[in-house]
Coordinates of C-alpha atoms in Angstrom, one line a residue:
X1 CA 30.5 47.5 -19.6
X2 CA 27.6 49.9 -20.4
X3 CA 28.1 51.4 -17.2
X4 CA 31.8 52.4 -17.6
X5 CA 31.5 56.3 -17.7
X6 CA 34.8 57.3 -18.9
X7 CA 34.7 57.2 -22.8
X8 CA 38.4 56.5 -23.3
X9 CA 38.7 53.8 -20.6
X10 CA 35.5 52.2 -22.1
X11 CA 37.0 52.2 -25.7
X12 CA 40.1 50.9 -24.4
X13 CA 38.2 47.9 -22.8
X14 CA 36.2 47.3 -25.9
X15 CA 39.3 47.1 -27.8
X16 CA 41.1 44.8 -25.5
X17 CA 38.1 42.5 -25.5
X18 CA 37.9 42.4 -29.5
X19 CA 41.8 42.5 -30.1
X20 CA 42.9 40.0 -27.3
X21 CA 39.8 38.2 -25.7
X22 CA 37.9 37.1 -28.6
X23 CA 40.8 35.9 -30.8
X24 CA 42.2 34.1 -27.6
X25 CA 38.7 32.2 -27.1
X26 CA 38.8 31.2 -30.8
X27 CA 42.3 29.9 -30.6
X28 CA 41.4 27.9 -27.5
X29 CA 38.4 26.4 -29.3
X30 CA 35.9 28.4 -27.3
X31 CA 33.9 29.4 -30.2
X32 CA 30.5 30.2 -28.1
X33 CA 32.6 32.2 -25.8
X34 CA 34.3 34.1 -28.6
X35 CA 31.0 34.8 -30.3
X36 CA 29.3 35.9 -26.9
X37 CA 32.0 38.4 -26.3
X38 CA 32.2 40.0 -29.8
X39 CA 28.2 40.3 -29.6
X40 CA 28.6 41.9 -26.5
X41 CA 31.0 44.6 -27.8
X42 CA 28.7 44.7 -31.0
X43 CA 25.8 45.6 -28.9
X44 CA 27.6 48.5 -27.2
X45 CA 29.4 49.8 -30.3
X46 CA 26.7 49.4 -32.8
X47 CA 23.0 48.6 -31.0
X48 CA 21.0 49.3 -34.1
X49 CA 23.0 47.0 -36.3
X50 CA 23.1 44.5 -33.6
X51 CA 19.3 44.5 -33.3
X52 CA 18.8 44.4 -37.1
X53 CA 21.1 41.6 -37.3
X54 CA 19.8 39.6 -34.4
X55 CA 16.1 40.0 -35.9
X56 CA 17.3 39.0 -39.4
X57 CA 18.9 35.7 -38.0
X58 CA 15.8 35.0 -36.0
X59 CA 13.5 35.6 -38.8
X60 CA 15.8 33.4 -41.1
X61 CA 15.7 30.6 -38.7
X62 CA 12.1 30.9 -38.0
X63 CA 12.5 31.5 -34.3
X64 CA 10.9 34.5 -32.4
X65 CA 14.4 35.5 -31.1
X66 CA 18.0 34.7 -31.6
X67 CA 18.1 33.3 -28.4
X68 CA 15.0 31.0 -28.7
X69 CA 17.4 28.9 -30.9
X70 CA 17.9 26.5 -28.3
X71 CA 14.5 24.8 -28.3
X72 CA 15.1 24.4 -32.2
X73 CA 18.5 22.9 -31.6
X74 CA 17.1 20.7 -29.0
X75 CA 14.5 19.4 -31.3
X76 CA 16.9 18.8 -34.2
X77 CA 19.2 17.0 -31.9
X78 CA 16.3 14.6 -31.1
X79 CA 15.3 14.5 -34.7
X80 CA 18.8 13.4 -35.8
X81 CA 19.3 11.2 -32.8
X82 CA 16.3 9.3 -33.6
X83 CA 16.7 9.3 -37.4
X84 CA 20.1 7.7 -36.9
X85 CA 19.8 5.7 -33.8
X86 CA 16.6 4.1 -35.2
X87 CA 19.0 2.9 -38.1
X88 CA 21.6 1.5 -35.5
X89 CA 24.1 4.3 -36.2
X90 CA 26.2 5.4 -33.1
X91 CA 26.6 9.1 -33.6
X92 CA 27.3 12.3 -31.5
X93 CA 25.4 15.3 -32.9
X94 CA 26.2 18.9 -32.0
X95 CA 25.1 22.4 -33.2
X96 CA 26.8 25.8 -33.3
X97 CA 25.1 29.0 -34.0
X98 CA 26.8 31.7 -36.0
X99 CA 27.6 34.9 -33.7
X100 CA 25.4 38.1 -34.4
X101 CA 28.8 40.1 -35.0
X102 CA 30.1 37.3 -37.1
X103 CA 27.1 37.2 -39.5
X104 CA 27.0 41.0 -39.7
X105 CA 30.8 41.0 -40.6
X106 CA 30.4 38.4 -43.2
X107 CA 27.4 40.4 -45.2
X108 CA 29.5 43.6 -44.7
X109 CA 32.8 42.3 -46.0
X110 CA 31.7 39.5 -48.8
X111 CA 30.4 40.9 -51.8
X112 CA 28.6 37.5 -52.4
X113 CA 26.2 38.4 -49.7
X114 CA 23.7 41.3 -49.7
X115 CA 21.5 40.2 -46.5
X116 CA 21.7 37.9 -43.5
X117 CA 19.0 35.8 -45.2
X118 CA 21.7 34.6 -47.7
X119 CA 24.0 33.3 -45.2
X120 CA 24.0 29.3 -45.1
X121 CA 25.8 28.8 -42.1
X122 CA 23.8 30.5 -39.5
X123 CA 23.3 27.2 -37.8
X124 CA 25.5 24.3 -38.1
X125 CA 25.3 20.8 -37.4
X126 CA 27.9 18.4 -36.9
X127 CA 27.5 14.7 -37.1
X128 CA 30.3 12.4 -35.9
X129 CA 30.0 8.9 -36.6
X130 CA 31.5 6.2 -34.3
X131 CA 32.3 3.9 -37.3
X132 CA 33.8 5.7 -40.3
X133 CA 32.3 3.1 -42.5
X134 CA 28.8 4.6 -41.7
X135 CA 29.8 8.0 -42.9
X136 CA 28.7 7.7 -46.4
X137 CA 25.4 6.0 -45.5
X138 CA 24.6 8.7 -42.9
X139 CA 25.4 11.3 -45.5
X140 CA 23.1 9.8 -48.1
X141 CA 20.3 9.6 -45.6
X142 CA 20.7 13.3 -44.9
X143 CA 20.9 14.3 -48.4
X144 CA 17.4 12.7 -49.0
X145 CA 15.8 15.3 -47.2
X146 CA 15.5 18.5 -49.3
X147 CA 15.6 20.8 -46.1
X148 CA 19.3 19.9 -45.5
X149 CA 22.3 20.9 -47.4
X150 CA 25.4 18.7 -46.8
X151 CA 28.4 21.0 -47.1
X152 CA 31.2 19.1 -45.9
X153 CA 32.1 15.6 -45.3
X154 CA 35.4 14.4 -43.7

């Protein structure tokens, strides 16, 4: 998109992506695609804010770069699979990272946040237990670790 010379055409295309394709991807449950599209538009429209936000997320998650999150996620998945599997729980563990634009918008729009470092949902882990009777035991096990904060149990 950066190669589109005509300013009006470029703005129209970016607007379509933001107004049509990002919401459509979210509605279809394609959160990663929606975040990727929004982040690409953000990088073009506001490159300095995008870079600063990206660096703040990486620093908060203690990774070298925002894109380096996958080794962290892989390690965490292995940790949870081992922790829960060794106790006989059958679970599906997945992770989602917050988009750069989404994190930026949250800090800009909500008075309760002054900086990216205050966001608690930069990396979200979802654990689905095969047996609903194990949910309470699994949540108690996770709450024992002071590094984890259980936000929602369903």
